[in-house]
Coordinates of C-alpha atoms and ligand atoms in Angstrom, one line a residue:
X3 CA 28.6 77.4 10.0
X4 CA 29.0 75.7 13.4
X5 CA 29.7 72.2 13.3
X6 CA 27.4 69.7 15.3
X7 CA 28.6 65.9 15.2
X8 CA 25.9 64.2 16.3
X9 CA 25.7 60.2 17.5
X10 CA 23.6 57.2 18.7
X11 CA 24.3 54.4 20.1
X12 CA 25.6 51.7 17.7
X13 CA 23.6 48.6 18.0
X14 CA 24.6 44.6 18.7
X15 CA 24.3 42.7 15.5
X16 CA 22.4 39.8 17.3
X17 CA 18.9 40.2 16.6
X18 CA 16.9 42.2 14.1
X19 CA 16.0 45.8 14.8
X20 CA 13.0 46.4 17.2
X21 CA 10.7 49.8 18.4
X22 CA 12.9 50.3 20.9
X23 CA 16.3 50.5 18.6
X24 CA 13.5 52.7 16.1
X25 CA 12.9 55.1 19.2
X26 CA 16.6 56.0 19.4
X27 CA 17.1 56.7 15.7
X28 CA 14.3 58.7 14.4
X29 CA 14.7 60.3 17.9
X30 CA 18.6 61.0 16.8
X31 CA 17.6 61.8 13.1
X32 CA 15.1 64.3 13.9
X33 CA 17.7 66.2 16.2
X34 CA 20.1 66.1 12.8
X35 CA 17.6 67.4 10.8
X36 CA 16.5 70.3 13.2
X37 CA 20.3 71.6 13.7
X38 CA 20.5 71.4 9.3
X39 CA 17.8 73.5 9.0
X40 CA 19.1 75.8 11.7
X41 CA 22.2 76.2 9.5
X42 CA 24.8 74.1 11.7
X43 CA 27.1 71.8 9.7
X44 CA 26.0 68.3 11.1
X45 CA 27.8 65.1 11.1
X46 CA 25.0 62.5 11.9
X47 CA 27.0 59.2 12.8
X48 CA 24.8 55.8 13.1
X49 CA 26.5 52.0 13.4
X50 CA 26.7 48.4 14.3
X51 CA 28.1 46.8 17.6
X52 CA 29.7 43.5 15.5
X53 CA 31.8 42.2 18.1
X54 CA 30.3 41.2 21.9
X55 CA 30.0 37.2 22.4
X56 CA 26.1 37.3 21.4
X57 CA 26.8 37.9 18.3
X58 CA 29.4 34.6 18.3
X59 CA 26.3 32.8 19.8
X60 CA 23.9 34.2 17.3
X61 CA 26.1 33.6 14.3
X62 CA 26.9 30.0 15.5
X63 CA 22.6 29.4 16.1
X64 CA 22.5 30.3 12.6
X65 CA 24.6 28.6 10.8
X66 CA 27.0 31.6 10.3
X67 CA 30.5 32.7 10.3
X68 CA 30.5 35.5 12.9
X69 CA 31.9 38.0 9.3
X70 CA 29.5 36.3 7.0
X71 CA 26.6 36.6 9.9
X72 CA 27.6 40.7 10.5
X73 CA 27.8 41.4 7.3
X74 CA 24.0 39.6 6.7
X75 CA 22.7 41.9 10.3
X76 CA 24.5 45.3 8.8
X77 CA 22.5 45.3 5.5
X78 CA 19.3 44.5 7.4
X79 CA 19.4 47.5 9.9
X80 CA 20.8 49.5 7.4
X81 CA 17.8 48.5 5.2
X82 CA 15.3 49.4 8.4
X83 CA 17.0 52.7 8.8
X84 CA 16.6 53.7 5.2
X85 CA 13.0 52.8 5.5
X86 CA 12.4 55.1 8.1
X87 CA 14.1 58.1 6.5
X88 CA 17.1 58.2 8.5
X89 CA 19.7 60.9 7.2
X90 CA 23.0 59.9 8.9
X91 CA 26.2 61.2 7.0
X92 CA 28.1 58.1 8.4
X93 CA 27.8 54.4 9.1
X94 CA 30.5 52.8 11.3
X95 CA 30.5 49.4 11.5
X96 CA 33.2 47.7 14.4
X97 CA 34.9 45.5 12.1
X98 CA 36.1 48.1 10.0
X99 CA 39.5 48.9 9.8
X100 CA 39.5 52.6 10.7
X101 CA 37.9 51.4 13.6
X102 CA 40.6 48.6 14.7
X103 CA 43.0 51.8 14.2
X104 CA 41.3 53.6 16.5
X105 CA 41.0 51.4 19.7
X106 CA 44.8 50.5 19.3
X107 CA 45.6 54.1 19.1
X108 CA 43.6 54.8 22.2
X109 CA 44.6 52.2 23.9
X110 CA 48.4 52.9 23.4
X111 CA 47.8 56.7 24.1
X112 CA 46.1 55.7 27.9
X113 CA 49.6 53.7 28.6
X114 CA 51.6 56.3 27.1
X115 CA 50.0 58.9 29.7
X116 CA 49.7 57.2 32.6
X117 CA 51.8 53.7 32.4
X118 CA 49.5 52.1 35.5
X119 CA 46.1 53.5 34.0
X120 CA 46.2 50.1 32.3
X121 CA 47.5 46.9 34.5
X122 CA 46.6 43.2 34.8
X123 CA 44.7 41.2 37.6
X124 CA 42.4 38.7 38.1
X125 CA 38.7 39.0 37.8
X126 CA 35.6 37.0 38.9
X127 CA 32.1 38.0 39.0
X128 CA 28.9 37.8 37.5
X129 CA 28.2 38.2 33.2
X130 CA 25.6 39.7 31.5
X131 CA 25.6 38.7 27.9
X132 CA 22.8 40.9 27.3
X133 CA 24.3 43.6 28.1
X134 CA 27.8 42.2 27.9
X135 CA 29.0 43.4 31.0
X136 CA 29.8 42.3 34.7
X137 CA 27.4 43.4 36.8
X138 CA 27.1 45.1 40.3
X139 CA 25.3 43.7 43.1
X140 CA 23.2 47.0 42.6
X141 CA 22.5 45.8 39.3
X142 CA 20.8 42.5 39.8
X143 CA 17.5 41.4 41.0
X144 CA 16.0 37.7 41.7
X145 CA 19.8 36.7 41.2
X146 CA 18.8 38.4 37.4
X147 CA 20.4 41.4 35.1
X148 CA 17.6 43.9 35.7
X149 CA 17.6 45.0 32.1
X150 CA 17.4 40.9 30.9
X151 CA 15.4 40.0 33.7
X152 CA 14.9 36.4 31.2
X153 CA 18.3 35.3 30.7
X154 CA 20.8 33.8 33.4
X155 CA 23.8 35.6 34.6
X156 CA 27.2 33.5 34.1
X157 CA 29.9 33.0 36.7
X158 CA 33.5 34.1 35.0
X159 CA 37.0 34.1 36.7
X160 CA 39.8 35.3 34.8
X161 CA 43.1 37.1 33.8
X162 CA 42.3 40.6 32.5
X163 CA 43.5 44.0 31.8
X164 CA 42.0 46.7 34.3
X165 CA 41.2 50.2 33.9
X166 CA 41.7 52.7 36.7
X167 CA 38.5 53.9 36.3
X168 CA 38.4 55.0 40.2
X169 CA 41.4 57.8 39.2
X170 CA 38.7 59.6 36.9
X171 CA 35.4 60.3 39.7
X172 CA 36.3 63.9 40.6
X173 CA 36.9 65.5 37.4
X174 CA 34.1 63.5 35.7
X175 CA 32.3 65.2 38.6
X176 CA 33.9 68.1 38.0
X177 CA 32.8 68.5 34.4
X178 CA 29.4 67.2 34.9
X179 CA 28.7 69.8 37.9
X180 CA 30.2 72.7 35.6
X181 CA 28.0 71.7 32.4
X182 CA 31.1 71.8 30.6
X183 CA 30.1 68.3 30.2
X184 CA 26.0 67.9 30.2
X185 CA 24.1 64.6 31.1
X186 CA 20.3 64.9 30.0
X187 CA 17.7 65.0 30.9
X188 CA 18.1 66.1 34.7
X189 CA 16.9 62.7 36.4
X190 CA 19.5 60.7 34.5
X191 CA 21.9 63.2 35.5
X192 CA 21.4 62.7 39.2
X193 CA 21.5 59.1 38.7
X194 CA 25.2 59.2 37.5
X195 CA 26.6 62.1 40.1
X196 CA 25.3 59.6 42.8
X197 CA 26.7 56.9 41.3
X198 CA 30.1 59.1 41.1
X199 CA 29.8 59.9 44.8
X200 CA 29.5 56.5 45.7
X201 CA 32.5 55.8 44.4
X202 CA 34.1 54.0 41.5
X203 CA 36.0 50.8 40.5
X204 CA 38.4 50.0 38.4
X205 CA 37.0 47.7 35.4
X206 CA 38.1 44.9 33.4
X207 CA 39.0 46.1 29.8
X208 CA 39.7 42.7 28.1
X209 CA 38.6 39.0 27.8
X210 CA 40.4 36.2 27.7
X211 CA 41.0 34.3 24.1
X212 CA 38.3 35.6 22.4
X213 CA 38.7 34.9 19.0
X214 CA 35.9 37.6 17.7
X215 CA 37.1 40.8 18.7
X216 CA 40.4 43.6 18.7
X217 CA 44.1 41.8 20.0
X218 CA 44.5 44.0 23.1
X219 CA 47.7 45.9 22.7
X220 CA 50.4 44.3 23.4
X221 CA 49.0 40.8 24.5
X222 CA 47.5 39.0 21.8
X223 CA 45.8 36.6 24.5
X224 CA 43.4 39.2 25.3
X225 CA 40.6 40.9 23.4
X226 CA 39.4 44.6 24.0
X227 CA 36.2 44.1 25.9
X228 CA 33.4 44.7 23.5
X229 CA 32.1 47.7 25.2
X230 CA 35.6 49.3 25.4
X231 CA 35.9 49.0 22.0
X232 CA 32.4 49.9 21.2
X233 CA 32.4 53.7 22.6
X234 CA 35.8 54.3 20.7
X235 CA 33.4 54.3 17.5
X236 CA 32.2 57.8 18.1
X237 CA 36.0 58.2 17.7
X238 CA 37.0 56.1 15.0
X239 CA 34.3 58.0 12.6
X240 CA 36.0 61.5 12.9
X241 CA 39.5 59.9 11.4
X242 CA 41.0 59.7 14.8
X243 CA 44.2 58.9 15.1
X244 CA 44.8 61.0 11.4
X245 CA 45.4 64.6 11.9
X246 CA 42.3 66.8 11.0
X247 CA 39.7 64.7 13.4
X248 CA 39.3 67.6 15.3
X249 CA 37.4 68.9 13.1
X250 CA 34.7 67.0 14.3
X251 CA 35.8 65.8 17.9
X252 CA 34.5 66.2 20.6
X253 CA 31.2 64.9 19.3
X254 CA 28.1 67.7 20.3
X255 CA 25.9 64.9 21.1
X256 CA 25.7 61.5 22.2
X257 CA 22.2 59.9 22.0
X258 CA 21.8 56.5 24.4
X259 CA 19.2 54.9 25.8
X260 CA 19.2 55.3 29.6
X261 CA 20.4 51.6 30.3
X262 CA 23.9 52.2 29.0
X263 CA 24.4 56.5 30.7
X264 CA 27.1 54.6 32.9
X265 CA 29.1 53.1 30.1
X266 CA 28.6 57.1 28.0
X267 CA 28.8 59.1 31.1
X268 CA 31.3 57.8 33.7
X269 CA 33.5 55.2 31.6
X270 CA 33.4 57.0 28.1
X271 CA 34.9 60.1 30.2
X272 CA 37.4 58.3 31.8
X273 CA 38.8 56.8 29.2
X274 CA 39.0 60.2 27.1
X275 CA 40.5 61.7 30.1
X276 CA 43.0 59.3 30.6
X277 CA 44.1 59.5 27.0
X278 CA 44.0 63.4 27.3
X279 CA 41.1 63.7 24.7
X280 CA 38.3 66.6 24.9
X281 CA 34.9 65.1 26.3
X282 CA 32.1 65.3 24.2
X283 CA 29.8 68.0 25.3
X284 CA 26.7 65.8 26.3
X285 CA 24.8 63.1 26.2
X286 CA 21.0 62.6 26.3
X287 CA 19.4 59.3 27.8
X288 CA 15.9 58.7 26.1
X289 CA 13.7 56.4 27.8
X290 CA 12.2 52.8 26.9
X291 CA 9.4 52.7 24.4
X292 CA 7.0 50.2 26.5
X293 CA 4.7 47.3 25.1
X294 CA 1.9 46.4 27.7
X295 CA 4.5 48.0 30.4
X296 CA 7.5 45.5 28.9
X297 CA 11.0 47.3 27.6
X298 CA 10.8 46.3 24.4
X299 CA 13.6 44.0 23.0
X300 CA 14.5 40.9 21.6
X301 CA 15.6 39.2 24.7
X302 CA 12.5 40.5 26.8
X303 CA 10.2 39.1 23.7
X304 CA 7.9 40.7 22.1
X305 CA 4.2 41.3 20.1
X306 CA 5.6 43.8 17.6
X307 CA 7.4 43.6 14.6
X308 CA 9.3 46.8 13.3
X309 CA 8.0 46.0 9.8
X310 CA 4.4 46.0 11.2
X311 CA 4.5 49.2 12.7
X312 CA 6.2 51.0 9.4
X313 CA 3.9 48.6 6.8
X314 CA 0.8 50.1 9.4
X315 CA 0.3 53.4 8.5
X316 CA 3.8 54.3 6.2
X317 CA 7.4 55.4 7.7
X318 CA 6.3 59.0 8.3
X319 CA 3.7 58.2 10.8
X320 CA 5.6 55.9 12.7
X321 CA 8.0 58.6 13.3
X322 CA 5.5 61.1 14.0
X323 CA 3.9 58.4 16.9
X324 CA 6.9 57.6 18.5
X325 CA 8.4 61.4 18.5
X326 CA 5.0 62.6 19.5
X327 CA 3.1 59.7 21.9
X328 CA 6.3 57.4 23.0
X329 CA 8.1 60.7 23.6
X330 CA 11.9 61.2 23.9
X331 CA 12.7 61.4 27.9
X332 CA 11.1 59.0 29.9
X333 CA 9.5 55.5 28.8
X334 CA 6.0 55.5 26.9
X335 CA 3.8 52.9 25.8
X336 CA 3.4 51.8 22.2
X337 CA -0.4 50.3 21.6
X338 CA -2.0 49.7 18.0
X339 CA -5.3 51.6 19.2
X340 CA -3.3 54.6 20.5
X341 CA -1.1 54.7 17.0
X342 CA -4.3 54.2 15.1
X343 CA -5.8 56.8 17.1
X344 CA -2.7 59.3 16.5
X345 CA -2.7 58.7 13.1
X346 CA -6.6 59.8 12.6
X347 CA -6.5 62.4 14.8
X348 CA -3.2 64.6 13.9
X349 CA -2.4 63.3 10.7
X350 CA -5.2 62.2 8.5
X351 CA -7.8 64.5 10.4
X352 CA -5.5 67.1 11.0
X353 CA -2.2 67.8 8.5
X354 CA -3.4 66.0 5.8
X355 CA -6.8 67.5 5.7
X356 CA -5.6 71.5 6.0
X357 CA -3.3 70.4 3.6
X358 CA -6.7 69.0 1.1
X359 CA -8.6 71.9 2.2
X360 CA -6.2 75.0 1.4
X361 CA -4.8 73.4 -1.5
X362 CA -7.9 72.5 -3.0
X363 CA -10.0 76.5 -2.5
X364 CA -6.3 77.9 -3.8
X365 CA -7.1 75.9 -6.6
X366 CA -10.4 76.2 -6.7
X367 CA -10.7 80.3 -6.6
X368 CA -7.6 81.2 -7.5
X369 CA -6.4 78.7 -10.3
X370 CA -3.5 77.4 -8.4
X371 CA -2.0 80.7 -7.7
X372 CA -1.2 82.0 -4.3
X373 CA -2.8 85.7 -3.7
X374 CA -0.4 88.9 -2.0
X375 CA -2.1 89.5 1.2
X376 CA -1.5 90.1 4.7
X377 CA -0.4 89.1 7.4
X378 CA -3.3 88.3 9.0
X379 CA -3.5 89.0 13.1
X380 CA -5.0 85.5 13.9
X381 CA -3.2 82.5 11.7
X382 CA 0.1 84.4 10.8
X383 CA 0.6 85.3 14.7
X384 CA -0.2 81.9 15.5
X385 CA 2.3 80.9 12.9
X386 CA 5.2 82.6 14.4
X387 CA 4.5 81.8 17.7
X388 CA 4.5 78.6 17.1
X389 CA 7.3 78.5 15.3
X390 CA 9.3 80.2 18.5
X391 CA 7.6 77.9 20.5
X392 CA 8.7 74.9 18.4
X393 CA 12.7 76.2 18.4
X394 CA 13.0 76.7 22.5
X395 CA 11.4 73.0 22.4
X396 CA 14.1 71.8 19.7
X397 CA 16.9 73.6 21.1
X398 CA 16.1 71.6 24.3
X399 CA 15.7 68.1 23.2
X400 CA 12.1 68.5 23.9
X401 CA 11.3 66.6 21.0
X402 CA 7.4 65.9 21.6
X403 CA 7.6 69.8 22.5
X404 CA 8.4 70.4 19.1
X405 CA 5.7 68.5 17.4
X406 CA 3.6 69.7 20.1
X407 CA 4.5 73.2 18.9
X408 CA 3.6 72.5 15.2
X409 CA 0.9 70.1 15.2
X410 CA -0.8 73.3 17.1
X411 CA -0.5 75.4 14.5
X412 CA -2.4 72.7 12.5
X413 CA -5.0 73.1 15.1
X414 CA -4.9 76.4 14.5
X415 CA -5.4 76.9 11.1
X416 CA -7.7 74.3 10.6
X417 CA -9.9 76.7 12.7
X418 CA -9.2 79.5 11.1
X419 CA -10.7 77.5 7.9
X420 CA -13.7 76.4 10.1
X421 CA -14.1 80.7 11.2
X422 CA -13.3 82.3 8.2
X423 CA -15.4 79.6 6.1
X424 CA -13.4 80.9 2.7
X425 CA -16.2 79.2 0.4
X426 CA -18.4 82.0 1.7
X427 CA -16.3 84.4 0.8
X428 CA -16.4 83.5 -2.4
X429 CA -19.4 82.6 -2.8
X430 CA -20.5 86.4 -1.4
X431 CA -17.8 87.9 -3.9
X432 CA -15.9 89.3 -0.9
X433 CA -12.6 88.9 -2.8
X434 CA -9.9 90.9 -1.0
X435 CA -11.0 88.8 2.1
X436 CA -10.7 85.5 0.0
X437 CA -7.5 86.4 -1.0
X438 CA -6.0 87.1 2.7
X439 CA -7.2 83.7 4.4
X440 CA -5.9 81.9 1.2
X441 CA -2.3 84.1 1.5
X442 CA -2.4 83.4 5.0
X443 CA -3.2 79.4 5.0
X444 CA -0.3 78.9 2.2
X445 CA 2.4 80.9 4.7
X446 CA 0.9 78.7 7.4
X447 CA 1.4 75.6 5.0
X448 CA 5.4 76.7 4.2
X449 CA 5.8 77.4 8.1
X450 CA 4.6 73.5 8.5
X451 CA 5.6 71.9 5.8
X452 CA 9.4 73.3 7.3
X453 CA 8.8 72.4 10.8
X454 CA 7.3 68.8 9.9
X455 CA 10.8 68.3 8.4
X456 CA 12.7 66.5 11.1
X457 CA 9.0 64.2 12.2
X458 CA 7.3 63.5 8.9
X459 CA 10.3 64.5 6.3
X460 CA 8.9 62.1 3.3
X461 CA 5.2 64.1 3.8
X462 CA 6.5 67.3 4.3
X463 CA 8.7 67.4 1.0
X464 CA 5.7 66.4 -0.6
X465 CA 3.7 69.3 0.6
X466 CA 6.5 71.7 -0.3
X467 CA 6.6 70.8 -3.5
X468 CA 2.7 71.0 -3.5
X469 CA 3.4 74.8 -2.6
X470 CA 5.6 74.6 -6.4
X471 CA 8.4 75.6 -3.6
X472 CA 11.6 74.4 -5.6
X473 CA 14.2 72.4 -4.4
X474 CA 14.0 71.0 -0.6
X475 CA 11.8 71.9 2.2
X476 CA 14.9 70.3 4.1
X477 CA 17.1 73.1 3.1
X478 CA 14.5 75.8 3.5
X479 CA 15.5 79.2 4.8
X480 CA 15.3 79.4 8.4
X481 CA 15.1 83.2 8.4
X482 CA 12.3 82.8 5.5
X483 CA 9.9 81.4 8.7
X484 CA 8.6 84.5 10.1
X485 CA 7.4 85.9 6.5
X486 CA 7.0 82.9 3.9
X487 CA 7.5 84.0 0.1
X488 CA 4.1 82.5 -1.3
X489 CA 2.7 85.3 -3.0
X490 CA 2.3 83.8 -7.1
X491 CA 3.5 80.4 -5.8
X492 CA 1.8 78.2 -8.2
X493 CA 0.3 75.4 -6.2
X494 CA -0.8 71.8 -7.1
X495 CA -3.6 69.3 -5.5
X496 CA -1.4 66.5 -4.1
X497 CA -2.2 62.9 -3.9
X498 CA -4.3 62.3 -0.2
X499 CA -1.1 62.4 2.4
X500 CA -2.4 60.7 5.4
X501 CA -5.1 58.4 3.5
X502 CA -7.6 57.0 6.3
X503 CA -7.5 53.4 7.7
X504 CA -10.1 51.3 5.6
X505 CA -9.6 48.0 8.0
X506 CA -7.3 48.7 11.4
Ligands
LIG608 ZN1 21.9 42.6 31.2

């Protein structure tokens, strides 16, 4: 069983979780749950940012200890991801101990290597503390951080450790040219080989005396610079330094959003390069999802709450719209109207009601009991094309591909119902043809309720135990896909899945 570790970005633990954090993780957990029910052994690693200076300024707003308020933002995101079915093996939080480890070790390792990777100097220039970073003139616009276009950039001069960075451009170049290490998709890709041809400089890798954060090495006046010490967790989760973490290193898959593909894909690199480490293999860079053409965060406000948009129509949908509308590459817009219209349109209209409809005849003129029959040429066809169709999209990250791939096989045999019309059938005694559309709906039915796994995973395992399939449409069979066992499944008329808006 190959092994895939897969990651996304851990989060800053100073504001609660938004779309755009939601995005990235059902995004992330919909990959893991693909590669499980490909067969690979996955290692799904999610986690919490705990130590830049917003979350000092957010803890002190509060009233909080920066521990006590960590601790308080942890459980809530945790609670968020729960909510929306997220299946992550691991949950790495920066104050951890195994963590601390880690960046020491890695830090030590770089200076071991190459004593002058690592030296002191002076540094001045402009602060983010949204994105905790000094930024490039490149980087700034109206005198603002592009990404927080709302919040003021702060002047800082001071005594730092530096990382030579610059040392690393050609074989981070190298690698990224080669595929051996992959940046997706393509146009984030070009953006960092330009920004690697241009040239690189060395960075600041510590802050002076601040209190919240990792003693850097060695000179306990300085702090590892938050974002330093925040890629190491992709590290720290697979027992690094401890012998054995290479059974998961190098990770298979970074997931980031595409603000932060310089700190994954140029200074991630580097640093794993300088301490002689494998890269990971790649990264992907999903896009913003947009409210009213607006990035949505905390710090560029916002209309929507996360809890609205799960309480609106359940934690399955929600998925299911953001994999399928917001989509997983470039930005998309989130709208109530559009979700609403999503949600009647492909699920309530279209899975839930194929699901009512086949269940409900198998029940009706066959007692519950799926009838031997077929293949047909129309629906099963359909099925396994769609099912190819759906695995070249997965494969390739093409996550709105995928749902794209099943939710036309709903299409599909929600025609073949309208064509076939089964109730004639019946009602003409023309058994043996009643007995193949029903045999072939309930194969179509299996095929979906395993490819609805990584989009609508709650719905899906309850329409897989509608089938009476035991155990978990998660763990189905793969190779089962191109000829589902139904025949004598006994069947059962599940509660409405996708019940229609009364009031939205
Ligand atoms: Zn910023």
């Amino acid at each position: 069983m190959p092994k895939f570790y897969l990651t996304t970005a851990i989060d800053y633990s100073n504001g609660d979780p938004h779309l755009g954090h939601a995005l990235e993780k059902v995004g992330a957990d919909a990959i893991a749950r693909y590669r499980r029910l490909r067969g690979d052994q996955v290692r799904f690693l999610m986690g919490m940012d705990e130590h830049s200076q917003a979350v000092v300024q957010a803890a002190e707003q509060n009233g909080f200890t920066p521990q006590a308020w960590v601790d308080r933002m942890a459980t809530r995101f945790e609670e968020f991801w729960r909510r929306l079915e997220c299946s992550n093996e691991d949950w790495i939080r920066t104050t951890e101990p195994r963590h601390r480890e880690a960046v020491t070790e890695l830090l030590r390792l770089i200076g071991r290597r190459n004593p002058d990777d690592l030296y002191a100097g002076e540094y001045e220039g402009l602060y983010c503390v949204g994105c905790e970073e000094f930024k490039q003139p490149a980087q700034i616009a109206n005198g603002r951080c592009i990404e927080h276009p709302t919040l003021e950039l702060v002047p800082t001069r001071e005594r730092n450790h530096f990382f030579r960075l610059s040392r690393y451009r050609d074989p981070i170049l190298e690698r990224i040219r080669s595929g051996e290490f992959r940046v997706e998709p393509a146009i984030r890709r070009n953006e960092i080989v330009r920004l690697l041809e241009d040239g690189l400089q060395d960075i600041s890798v510590s802050r002076h005396r601040l209190a919240w954060g990792i003693p850097f090495p060695g000179d306990p006046e300085q702090t590892v610079y938050v974002w330093f010490d925040a890629l190491i967790n992709y590290l720290s989760a697979t027992g690094f330094p401890a012998p054995g973490y290479q059974r998961l290193w190098p990770a298979d898959l970074h997931v980031v959003g595409k603000g932060i593909t310089r700190f994954h894909c140029v200074i991630w690199p580097a640093m794993l390069l300088a301490a002689g480490l494998d890269l990971p293999r790649g990264v992907w860079a999903h896009g913003y999802v947009q409210w009213e053409g607006t990035k949505m965060s905390k710090t560029a406000g916002t209309a929507v709450t996360l809890g609205d948009a799960i309480e609106r129509h359940g934690p399955d949908a929600l998925r299911y719209f953001l994999l399928r509308e917001v989509g997983f590459e470039a930005d998309g817009n989130f709208s109530w109207e559009r979700f609403d219209e999503r949600y009647t349109a492909d699920l309530a209209d279209g899975l839930g009601n194929l699901i009512s409809r086949s269940l409900a005849m198998i029940d009706k003129y066959r007692e519950g009991v799926v009838p031997e029959a077929g293949p047909t040429a129309s629906l099963d066809q359909a099925g396994v094309a769609a099912t190819e169709a759906y695995a070249r999209a997965m494969d390739a990250v093409d996550l709105r591909g995928g749902a794209e791939a099943a939710w036309g096989l709903v299409a599909t045999a929600n025609l073949y119902i309208q064509q076939t019309a089964p109730w004639k059938l019946a009602k003409e005694g023309r058994q043996e043809e009643l007995d193949v559309a029903l045999a072939a709906l309930a194969r179509a039915l299996y095929r979906l309720a395993v490819l609805a796994v990584p989009f609508v995973p709650g719905k899906a395992q309850v329409l897989w135990a509608a089938l009476g399939l035991p155990g978990e449409a998660a763990a189905a069979e793969w190779a089962s896909l191109p000829a589902p066992p139904v025949p004598g499944l006994r069947t059962s008329r599940p509660e409405v899945l996708f019940p229609k808006p009364t009031n939205v």
